[in-house]
């Protein structure tokens, strides 16, 4: 997959993409990343990327010319192909694992990091294909959202994760439940013990316990996920029990 990031703070992106799995993905050739500094495409004396809003009011607006020229220069790297162009903005559709999965299937993404009070509407209308928000809160700029999108789509590329690392995605996406609690050695730490069933070596009971804890956690923390989750008859039965336990504690 190729990803181009257009930003006025390339250092912010560079600080992150040289580490961990994002670095490994690039080393392996699973991710080709290009970071573009929008300011390099500003033509005026002050190299401005923002300007006052027509009609007045507070805040600045991202100018169209540098953003378009940065995007068009990046696009010229692959003639005949066009990226899926994303703008990061709190006004976009909300990112979730379904959206991530959709984006991860594209072979070229371009992410324009939004800034200031907003971007000139002509950027939205004539350059951007998709507007994405990472959640209902307001950040100082679109770099962190761009990195989050990049991270989430990269880990879904073939051969990026090892078999051990991929488990989380499978359990979250395949059935839509939260993860069960995890434990590692030691079996006793400061008097806190690992649940006995996990030490039993009984695979059937371990699976049942994990499923139940997954359901318990989802019911307690994210009951909204249960409506869309893939549940078996056994799950439904466990849920009835868990709800009863839950009500008894109230
Ligand atoms: N820019 C500022 N806040 C944002 C958010 N929540 N999501 C995406 N881009 C943003």
mmCIF file with all atom_site columns, N, CA and C in Angstrom, residues 102-164:
data_model
loop_
_atom_site.group_PDB
_atom_site.id
_atom_site.type_symbol
_atom_site.label_atom_id
_atom_site.label_alt_id
_atom_site.label_comp_id
_atom_site.label_asym_id
_atom_site.label_entity_id
_atom_site.label_seq_id
_atom_site.pdbx_PDB_ins_code
_atom_site.Cartn_x
_atom_site.Cartn_y
_atom_site.Cartn_z
_atom_site.occupancy
_atom_site.B_iso_or_equiv
_atom_site.pdbx_formal_charge
_atom_site.auth_seq_id
_atom_site.auth_comp_id
_atom_site.auth_asym_id
_atom_site.auth_atom_id
_atom_site.pdbx_PDB_model_num
ATOM 1   N N  . UNK A 1 102 ? -12.106 -0.950  5.318  1.00 0.00 ? 102 UNK A N  1
ATOM 2   C CA . UNK A 1 102 ? -12.397 -0.442  3.973  1.00 0.00 ? 102 UNK A CA 1
ATOM 3   C C  . UNK A 1 102 ? -11.197 0.309   3.400  1.00 0.00 ? 102 UNK A C  1
ATOM 4   N N  . UNK A 1 103 ? -10.598 1.172   4.203  1.00 0.00 ? 103 UNK A N  1
ATOM 5   C CA . UNK A 1 103 ? -9.451  1.958   3.729  1.00 0.00 ? 103 UNK A CA 1
ATOM 6   C C  . UNK A 1 103 ? -8.243  1.069   3.461  1.00 0.00 ? 103 UNK A C  1
ATOM 7   N N  . UNK A 1 104 ? -8.087  0.036   4.291  1.00 0.00 ? 104 UNK A N  1
ATOM 8   C CA . UNK A 1 104 ? -6.912  -0.842  4.174  1.00 0.00 ? 104 UNK A CA 1
ATOM 9   C C  . UNK A 1 104 ? -6.912  -1.607  2.852  1.00 0.00 ? 104 UNK A C  1
ATOM 10  N N  . UNK A 1 105 ? -8.079  -1.713  2.222  1.00 0.00 ? 105 UNK A N  1
ATOM 11  C CA . UNK A 1 105 ? -8.154  -2.442  0.953  1.00 0.00 ? 105 UNK A CA 1
ATOM 12  C C  . UNK A 1 105 ? -7.725  -1.611  -0.238 1.00 0.00 ? 105 UNK A C  1
ATOM 13  N N  . UNK A 1 106 ? -7.628  -0.320  -0.067 1.00 0.00 ? 106 UNK A N  1
ATOM 14  C CA . UNK A 1 106 ? -7.213  0.530   -1.187 1.00 0.00 ? 106 UNK A CA 1
ATOM 15  C C  . UNK A 1 106 ? -5.702  0.438   -1.341 1.00 0.00 ? 106 UNK A C  1
ATOM 16  N N  . UNK A 1 107 ? -5.223  0.639   -2.575 1.00 0.00 ? 107 UNK A N  1
ATOM 17  C CA . UNK A 1 107 ? -3.771  0.512   -2.669 1.00 0.00 ? 107 UNK A CA 1
ATOM 18  C C  . UNK A 1 107 ? -3.037  1.861   -2.587 1.00 0.00 ? 107 UNK A C  1
ATOM 19  N N  . UNK A 1 108 ? -3.813  2.950   -2.561 1.00 0.00 ? 108 UNK A N  1
ATOM 20  C CA . UNK A 1 108 ? -3.154  4.253   -2.432 1.00 0.00 ? 108 UNK A CA 1
ATOM 21  C C  . UNK A 1 108 ? -4.050  5.222   -1.654 1.00 0.00 ? 108 UNK A C  1
ATOM 22  N N  . UNK A 1 109 ? -3.557  5.688   -0.528 1.00 0.00 ? 109 UNK A N  1
ATOM 23  C CA . UNK A 1 109 ? -4.263  6.702   0.259  1.00 0.00 ? 109 UNK A CA 1
ATOM 24  C C  . UNK A 1 109 ? -3.435  7.976   0.281  1.00 0.00 ? 109 UNK A C  1
ATOM 25  N N  . UNK A 1 110 ? -4.126  9.102   0.239  1.00 0.00 ? 110 UNK A N  1
ATOM 26  C CA . UNK A 1 110 ? -3.457  10.383  0.458  1.00 0.00 ? 110 UNK A CA 1
ATOM 27  C C  . UNK A 1 110 ? -4.202  11.045  1.613  1.00 0.00 ? 110 UNK A C  1
ATOM 28  N N  . UNK A 1 111 ? -3.460  11.433  2.648  1.00 0.00 ? 111 UNK A N  1
ATOM 29  C CA . UNK A 1 111 ? -4.118  12.021  3.819  1.00 0.00 ? 111 UNK A CA 1
ATOM 30  C C  . UNK A 1 111 ? -3.678  13.476  3.957  1.00 0.00 ? 111 UNK A C  1
ATOM 31  N N  . UNK A 1 112 ? -4.646  14.363  3.866  1.00 0.00 ? 112 UNK A N  1
ATOM 32  C CA . UNK A 1 112 ? -4.386  15.790  4.038  1.00 0.00 ? 112 UNK A CA 1
ATOM 33  C C  . UNK A 1 112 ? -4.723  16.143  5.483  1.00 0.00 ? 112 UNK A C  1
ATOM 34  N N  . UNK A 1 113 ? -3.704  16.611  6.217  1.00 0.00 ? 113 UNK A N  1
ATOM 35  C CA . UNK A 1 113 ? -3.902  16.927  7.634  1.00 0.00 ? 113 UNK A CA 1
ATOM 36  C C  . UNK A 1 113 ? -4.537  18.308  7.753  1.00 0.00 ? 113 UNK A C  1
ATOM 37  N N  . UNK A 1 114 ? -5.752  18.341  8.208  1.00 0.00 ? 114 UNK A N  1
ATOM 38  C CA . UNK A 1 114 ? -6.483  19.600  8.343  1.00 0.00 ? 114 UNK A CA 1
ATOM 39  C C  . UNK A 1 114 ? -5.875  20.478  9.434  1.00 0.00 ? 114 UNK A C  1
ATOM 40  N N  . UNK A 1 115 ? -6.055  21.779  9.303  1.00 0.00 ? 115 UNK A N  1
ATOM 41  C CA . UNK A 1 115 ? -5.528  22.715  10.299 1.00 0.00 ? 115 UNK A CA 1
ATOM 42  C C  . UNK A 1 115 ? -6.375  23.957  10.387 1.00 0.00 ? 115 UNK A C  1
ATOM 43  N N  . UNK A 1 116 ? -6.044  24.776  11.356 1.00 0.00 ? 116 UNK A N  1
ATOM 44  C CA . UNK A 1 116 ? -6.697  26.071  11.537 1.00 0.00 ? 116 UNK A CA 1
ATOM 45  C C  . UNK A 1 116 ? -8.185  25.870  11.795 1.00 0.00 ? 116 UNK A C  1
ATOM 46  N N  . UNK A 1 117 ? -8.930  26.932  11.544 1.00 0.00 ? 117 UNK A N  1
ATOM 47  C CA . UNK A 1 117 ? -10.367 26.892  11.751 1.00 0.00 ? 117 UNK A CA 1
ATOM 48  C C  . UNK A 1 117 ? -11.002 25.904  10.765 1.00 0.00 ? 117 UNK A C  1
ATOM 49  N N  . UNK A 1 118 ? -10.316 25.688  9.653  1.00 0.00 ? 118 UNK A N  1
ATOM 50  C CA . UNK A 1 118 ? -10.853 24.775  8.649  1.00 0.00 ? 118 UNK A CA 1
ATOM 51  C C  . UNK A 1 118 ? -10.068 24.920  7.371  1.00 0.00 ? 118 UNK A C  1
ATOM 52  N N  . UNK A 1 119 ? -10.501 24.210  6.330  1.00 0.00 ? 119 UNK A N  1
ATOM 53  C CA . UNK A 1 119 ? -9.821  24.320  5.039  1.00 0.00 ? 119 UNK A CA 1
ATOM 54  C C  . UNK A 1 119 ? -10.768 25.014  4.070  1.00 0.00 ? 119 UNK A C  1
ATOM 55  N N  . UNK A 1 120 ? -10.203 25.694  3.105  1.00 0.00 ? 120 UNK A N  1
ATOM 56  C CA . UNK A 1 120 ? -11.015 26.337  2.074  1.00 0.00 ? 120 UNK A CA 1
ATOM 57  C C  . UNK A 1 120 ? -11.939 25.289  1.455  1.00 0.00 ? 120 UNK A C  1
ATOM 58  N N  . UNK A 1 121 ? -13.206 25.646  1.318  1.00 0.00 ? 121 UNK A N  1
ATOM 59  C CA . UNK A 1 121 ? -14.219 24.678  0.882  1.00 0.00 ? 121 UNK A CA 1
ATOM 60  C C  . UNK A 1 121 ? -13.888 24.047  -0.476 1.00 0.00 ? 121 UNK A C  1
ATOM 61  N N  . UNK A 1 122 ? -13.123 24.743  -1.315 1.00 0.00 ? 122 UNK A N  1
ATOM 62  C CA . UNK A 1 122 ? -12.791 24.187  -2.634 1.00 0.00 ? 122 UNK A CA 1
ATOM 63  C C  . UNK A 1 122 ? -11.849 22.988  -2.519 1.00 0.00 ? 122 UNK A C  1
ATOM 64  N N  . UNK A 1 123 ? -11.104 22.912  -1.406 1.00 0.00 ? 123 UNK A N  1
ATOM 65  C CA . UNK A 1 123 ? -10.271 21.722  -1.169 1.00 0.00 ? 123 UNK A CA 1
ATOM 66  C C  . UNK A 1 123 ? -11.189 20.533  -0.931 1.00 0.00 ? 123 UNK A C  1
ATOM 67  N N  . UNK A 1 124 ? -12.184 20.746  -0.078 1.00 0.00 ? 124 UNK A N  1
ATOM 68  C CA . UNK A 1 124 ? -13.172 19.683  0.203  1.00 0.00 ? 124 UNK A CA 1
ATOM 69  C C  . UNK A 1 124 ? -13.881 19.243  -1.066 1.00 0.00 ? 124 UNK A C  1
ATOM 70  N N  . UNK A 1 125 ? -14.313 20.225  -1.851 1.00 0.00 ? 125 UNK A N  1
ATOM 71  C CA . UNK A 1 125 ? -15.167 19.911  -2.996 1.00 0.00 ? 125 UNK A CA 1
ATOM 72  C C  . UNK A 1 125 ? -14.419 19.285  -4.151 1.00 0.00 ? 125 UNK A C  1
ATOM 73  N N  . UNK A 1 126 ? -13.163 19.721  -4.376 1.00 0.00 ? 126 UNK A N  1
ATOM 74  C CA . UNK A 1 126 ? -12.511 19.321  -5.626 1.00 0.00 ? 126 UNK A CA 1
ATOM 75  C C  . UNK A 1 126 ? -11.248 18.497  -5.445 1.00 0.00 ? 126 UNK A C  1
ATOM 76  N N  . UNK A 1 127 ? -10.844 18.245  -4.197 1.00 0.00 ? 127 UNK A N  1
ATOM 77  C CA . UNK A 1 127 ? -9.625  17.456  -3.990 1.00 0.00 ? 127 UNK A CA 1
ATOM 78  C C  . UNK A 1 127 ? -9.902  16.221  -3.125 1.00 0.00 ? 127 UNK A C  1
ATOM 79  N N  . UNK A 1 128 ? -10.747 16.429  -2.125 1.00 0.00 ? 128 UNK A N  1
ATOM 80  C CA . UNK A 1 128 ? -10.937 15.402  -1.104 1.00 0.00 ? 128 UNK A CA 1
ATOM 81  C C  . UNK A 1 128 ? -12.068 14.446  -1.472 1.00 0.00 ? 128 UNK A C  1
ATOM 82  N N  . UNK A 1 129 ? -11.831 13.134  -1.263 1.00 0.00 ? 129 UNK A N  1
ATOM 83  C CA . UNK A 1 129 ? -12.871 12.126  -1.513 1.00 0.00 ? 129 UNK A CA 1
ATOM 84  C C  . UNK A 1 129 ? -13.600 11.727  -0.241 1.00 0.00 ? 129 UNK A C  1
ATOM 85  N N  . UNK A 1 130 ? -12.943 11.909  0.894  1.00 0.00 ? 130 UNK A N  1
ATOM 86  C CA . UNK A 1 130 ? -13.429 11.286  2.122  1.00 0.00 ? 130 UNK A CA 1
ATOM 87  C C  . UNK A 1 130 ? -12.978 12.155  3.298  1.00 0.00 ? 130 UNK A C  1
ATOM 88  N N  . UNK A 1 131 ? -13.853 12.414  4.244  1.00 0.00 ? 131 UNK A N  1
ATOM 89  C CA . UNK A 1 131 ? -13.476 13.196  5.423  1.00 0.00 ? 131 UNK A CA 1
ATOM 90  C C  . UNK A 1 131 ? -13.616 12.302  6.636  1.00 0.00 ? 131 UNK A C  1
ATOM 91  N N  . UNK A 1 132 ? -12.567 12.247  7.456  1.00 0.00 ? 132 UNK A N  1
ATOM 92  C CA . UNK A 1 132 ? -12.566 11.318  8.575  1.00 0.00 ? 132 UNK A CA 1
ATOM 93  C C  . UNK A 1 132 ? -12.255 12.023  9.885  1.00 0.00 ? 132 UNK A C  1
ATOM 94  N N  . UNK A 1 133 ? -13.061 11.692  10.901 1.00 0.00 ? 133 UNK A N  1
ATOM 95  C CA . UNK A 1 133 ? -12.839 12.157  12.278 1.00 0.00 ? 133 UNK A CA 1
ATOM 96  C C  . UNK A 1 133 ? -12.432 10.936  13.094 1.00 0.00 ? 133 UNK A C  1
ATOM 97  N N  . UNK A 1 134 ? -11.477 11.129  14.004 1.00 0.00 ? 134 UNK A N  1
ATOM 98  C CA . UNK A 1 134 ? -11.110 9.980   14.845 1.00 0.00 ? 134 UNK A CA 1
ATOM 99  C C  . UNK A 1 134 ? -11.929 9.944   16.130 1.00 0.00 ? 134 UNK A C  1
ATOM 100 N N  . UNK A 1 135 ? -12.821 10.894  16.330 1.00 0.00 ? 135 UNK A N  1
ATOM 101 C CA . UNK A 1 135 ? -13.665 10.857  17.520 1.00 0.00 ? 135 UNK A CA 1
ATOM 102 C C  . UNK A 1 135 ? -14.225 12.236  17.812 1.00 0.00 ? 135 UNK A C  1
ATOM 103 N N  . UNK A 1 136 ? -15.202 12.280  18.678 1.00 0.00 ? 136 UNK A N  1
ATOM 104 C CA . UNK A 1 136 ? -15.881 13.544  18.966 1.00 0.00 ? 136 UNK A CA 1
ATOM 105 C C  . UNK A 1 136 ? -15.142 14.375  20.008 1.00 0.00 ? 136 UNK A C  1
ATOM 106 N N  . UNK A 1 137 ? -13.985 14.865  19.606 1.00 0.00 ? 137 UNK A N  1
ATOM 107 C CA . UNK A 1 137 ? -13.211 15.798  20.412 1.00 0.00 ? 137 UNK A CA 1
ATOM 108 C C  . UNK A 1 137 ? -12.367 16.571  19.417 1.00 0.00 ? 137 UNK A C  1
ATOM 109 N N  . UNK A 1 138 ? -11.842 17.706  19.846 1.00 0.00 ? 138 UNK A N  1
ATOM 110 C CA . UNK A 1 138 ? -11.135 18.564  18.895 1.00 0.00 ? 138 UNK A CA 1
ATOM 111 C C  . UNK A 1 138 ? -9.652  18.615  19.239 1.00 0.00 ? 138 UNK A C  1
ATOM 112 N N  . UNK A 1 139 ? -8.823  18.295  18.255 1.00 0.00 ? 139 UNK A N  1
ATOM 113 C CA . UNK A 1 139 ? -7.372  18.312  18.426 1.00 0.00 ? 139 UNK A CA 1
ATOM 114 C C  . UNK A 1 139 ? -6.800  19.581  17.815 1.00 0.00 ? 139 UNK A C  1
ATOM 115 N N  . UNK A 1 140 ? -5.501  19.784  18.028 1.00 0.00 ? 140 UNK A N  1
ATOM 116 C CA . UNK A 1 140 ? -4.881  21.012  17.514 1.00 0.00 ? 140 UNK A CA 1
ATOM 117 C C  . UNK A 1 140 ? -4.606  20.925  16.015 1.00 0.00 ? 140 UNK A C  1
ATOM 118 N N  . UNK A 1 141 ? -4.660  19.726  15.458 1.00 0.00 ? 141 UNK A N  1
ATOM 119 C CA . UNK A 1 141 ? -4.407  19.590  14.030 1.00 0.00 ? 141 UNK A CA 1
ATOM 120 C C  . UNK A 1 141 ? -4.619  18.157  13.593 1.00 0.00 ? 141 UNK A C  1
ATOM 121 N N  . UNK A 1 142 ? -4.501  17.931  12.282 1.00 0.00 ? 142 UNK A N  1
ATOM 122 C CA . UNK A 1 142 ? -4.827  16.624  11.731 1.00 0.00 ? 142 UNK A CA 1
ATOM 123 C C  . UNK A 1 142 ? -3.684  15.619  11.696 1.00 0.00 ? 142 UNK A C  1
ATOM 124 N N  . UNK A 1 143 ? -2.509  15.967  12.277 1.00 0.00 ? 143 UNK A N  1
ATOM 125 C CA . UNK A 1 143 ? -1.371  15.039  12.181 1.00 0.00 ? 143 UNK A CA 1
ATOM 126 C C  . UNK A 1 143 ? -1.602  13.775  13.009 1.00 0.00 ? 143 UNK A C  1
ATOM 127 N N  . UNK A 1 144 ? -2.044  13.940  14.250 1.00 0.00 ? 144 UNK A N  1
ATOM 128 C CA . UNK A 1 144 ? -2.284  12.743  15.071 1.00 0.00 ? 144 UNK A CA 1
ATOM 129 C C  . UNK A 1 144 ? -3.381  11.866  14.447 1.00 0.00 ? 144 UNK A C  1
ATOM 130 N N  . UNK A 1 145 ? -4.502  12.452  14.002 1.00 0.00 ? 145 UNK A N  1
ATOM 131 C CA . UNK A 1 145 ? -5.487  11.620  13.293 1.00 0.00 ? 145 UNK A CA 1
ATOM 132 C C  . UNK A 1 145 ? -4.886  10.906  12.075 1.00 0.00 ? 145 UNK A C  1
ATOM 133 N N  . UNK A 1 146 ? -4.044  11.596  11.294 1.00 0.00 ? 146 UNK A N  1
ATOM 134 C CA . UNK A 1 146 ? -3.447  10.952  10.116 1.00 0.00 ? 146 UNK A CA 1
ATOM 135 C C  . UNK A 1 146 ? -2.605  9.751   10.547 1.00 0.00 ? 146 UNK A C  1
ATOM 136 N N  . UNK A 1 147 ? -1.857  9.912   11.636 1.00 0.00 ? 147 UNK A N  1
ATOM 137 C CA . UNK A 1 147 ? -1.006  8.820   12.119 1.00 0.00 ? 147 UNK A CA 1
ATOM 138 C C  . UNK A 1 147 ? -1.853  7.646   12.618 1.00 0.00 ? 147 UNK A C  1
ATOM 139 N N  . UNK A 1 148 ? -2.963  7.968   13.211 1.00 0.00 ? 148 UNK A N  1
ATOM 140 C CA . UNK A 1 148 ? -3.852  6.906   13.699 1.00 0.00 ? 148 UNK A CA 1
ATOM 141 C C  . UNK A 1 148 ? -4.426  6.120   12.522 1.00 0.00 ? 148 UNK A C  1
ATOM 142 N N  . UNK A 1 149 ? -4.854  6.834   11.495 1.00 0.00 ? 149 UNK A N  1
ATOM 143 C CA . UNK A 1 149 ? -5.383  6.151   10.309 1.00 0.00 ? 149 UNK A CA 1
ATOM 144 C C  . UNK A 1 149 ? -4.274  5.286   9.694  1.00 0.00 ? 149 UNK A C  1
ATOM 145 N N  . UNK A 1 150 ? -3.077  5.875   9.563  1.00 0.00 ? 150 UNK A N  1
ATOM 146 C CA . UNK A 1 150 ? -1.943  5.151   8.974  1.00 0.00 ? 150 UNK A CA 1
ATOM 147 C C  . UNK A 1 150 ? -1.632  3.879   9.763  1.00 0.00 ? 150 UNK A C  1
ATOM 148 N N  . UNK A 1 151 ? -1.577  4.003   11.068 1.00 0.00 ? 151 UNK A N  1
ATOM 149 C CA . UNK A 1 151 ? -1.256  2.859   11.923 1.00 0.00 ? 151 UNK A CA 1
ATOM 150 C C  . UNK A 1 151 ? -2.305  1.755   11.763 1.00 0.00 ? 151 UNK A C  1
ATOM 151 N N  . UNK A 1 152 ? -3.562  2.161   11.818 1.00 0.00 ? 152 UNK A N  1
ATOM 152 C CA . UNK A 1 152 ? -4.646  1.166   11.781 1.00 0.00 ? 152 UNK A CA 1
ATOM 153 C C  . UNK A 1 152 ? -4.714  0.441   10.432 1.00 0.00 ? 152 UNK A C  1
ATOM 154 N N  . UNK A 1 153 ? -4.464  1.156   9.321  1.00 0.00 ? 153 UNK A N  1
ATOM 155 C CA . UNK A 1 153 ? -4.526  0.477   8.021  1.00 0.00 ? 153 UNK A CA 1
ATOM 156 C C  . UNK A 1 153 ? -3.265  -0.349  7.767  1.00 0.00 ? 153 UNK A C  1
ATOM 157 N N  . UNK A 1 154 ? -2.131  0.110   8.299  1.00 0.00 ? 154 UNK A N  1
ATOM 158 C CA . UNK A 1 154 ? -0.882  -0.615  8.052  1.00 0.00 ? 154 UNK A CA 1
ATOM 159 C C  . UNK A 1 154 ? -0.903  -1.991  8.699  1.00 0.00 ? 154 UNK A C  1
ATOM 160 N N  . UNK A 1 155 ? -1.423  -2.062  9.915  1.00 0.00 ? 155 UNK A N  1
ATOM 161 C CA . UNK A 1 155 ? -1.394  -3.366  10.592 1.00 0.00 ? 155 UNK A CA 1
ATOM 162 C C  . UNK A 1 155 ? -2.301  -4.396  9.925  1.00 0.00 ? 155 UNK A C  1
ATOM 163 N N  . UNK A 1 156 ? -3.185  -3.937  9.015  1.00 0.00 ? 156 UNK A N  1
ATOM 164 C CA . UNK A 1 156 ? -4.026  -4.896  8.291  1.00 0.00 ? 156 UNK A CA 1
ATOM 165 C C  . UNK A 1 156 ? -3.414  -5.328  6.962  1.00 0.00 ? 156 UNK A C  1
ATOM 166 N N  . UNK A 1 157 ? -2.276  -4.752  6.580  1.00 0.00 ? 157 UNK A N  1
ATOM 167 C CA . UNK A 1 157 ? -1.657  -5.163  5.309  1.00 0.00 ? 157 UNK A CA 1
ATOM 168 C C  . UNK A 1 157 ? -1.070  -6.567  5.467  1.00 0.00 ? 157 UNK A C  1
ATOM 169 N N  . UNK A 1 158 ? -1.135  -7.350  4.388  1.00 0.00 ? 158 UNK A N  1
ATOM 170 C CA . UNK A 1 158 ? -0.615  -8.714  4.467  1.00 0.00 ? 158 UNK A CA 1
ATOM 171 C C  . UNK A 1 158 ? 0.844   -8.729  4.937  1.00 0.00 ? 158 UNK A C  1
ATOM 172 N N  . UNK A 1 159 ? 1.159   -9.673  5.795  1.00 0.00 ? 159 UNK A N  1
ATOM 173 C CA . UNK A 1 159 ? 2.535   -9.919  6.262  1.00 0.00 ? 159 UNK A CA 1
ATOM 174 C C  . UNK A 1 159 ? 3.125   -8.831  7.157  1.00 0.00 ? 159 UNK A C  1
ATOM 175 N N  . UNK A 1 160 ? 2.312   -7.878  7.612  1.00 0.00 ? 160 UNK A N  1
ATOM 176 C CA . UNK A 1 160 ? 2.853   -6.844  8.500  1.00 0.00 ? 160 UNK A CA 1
ATOM 177 C C  . UNK A 1 160 ? 2.917   -7.353  9.933  1.00 0.00 ? 160 UNK A C  1
ATOM 178 N N  . UNK A 1 161 ? 1.860   -8.005  10.376 1.00 0.00 ? 161 UNK A N  1
ATOM 179 C CA . UNK A 1 161 ? 1.856   -8.535  11.733 1.00 0.00 ? 161 UNK A CA 1
ATOM 180 C C  . UNK A 1 161 ? 2.323   -9.981  11.733 1.00 0.00 ? 161 UNK A C  1
ATOM 181 N N  . UNK A 1 162 ? 3.022   -10.356 12.799 1.00 0.00 ? 162 UNK A N  1
ATOM 182 C CA . UNK A 1 162 ? 3.333   -11.760 12.996 1.00 0.00 ? 162 UNK A CA 1
ATOM 183 C C  . UNK A 1 162 ? 2.078   -12.477 13.467 1.00 0.00 ? 162 UNK A C  1
ATOM 184 N N  . UNK A 1 163 ? 2.100   -13.799 13.466 1.00 0.00 ? 163 UNK A N  1
ATOM 185 C CA . UNK A 1 163 ? 0.887   -14.534 13.821 1.00 0.00 ? 163 UNK A CA 1
ATOM 186 C C  . UNK A 1 163 ? 0.435   -14.209 15.244 1.00 0.00 ? 163 UNK A C  1
ATOM 187 N N  . UNK A 1 164 ? 1.375   -13.951 16.140 1.00 0.00 ? 164 UNK A N  1
ATOM 188 C CA . UNK A 1 164 ? 0.986   -13.633 17.521 1.00 0.00 ? 164 UNK A CA 1
ATOM 189 C C  . UNK A 1 164 ? 0.311   -12.270 17.634 1.00 0.00 ? 164 UNK A C  1
#
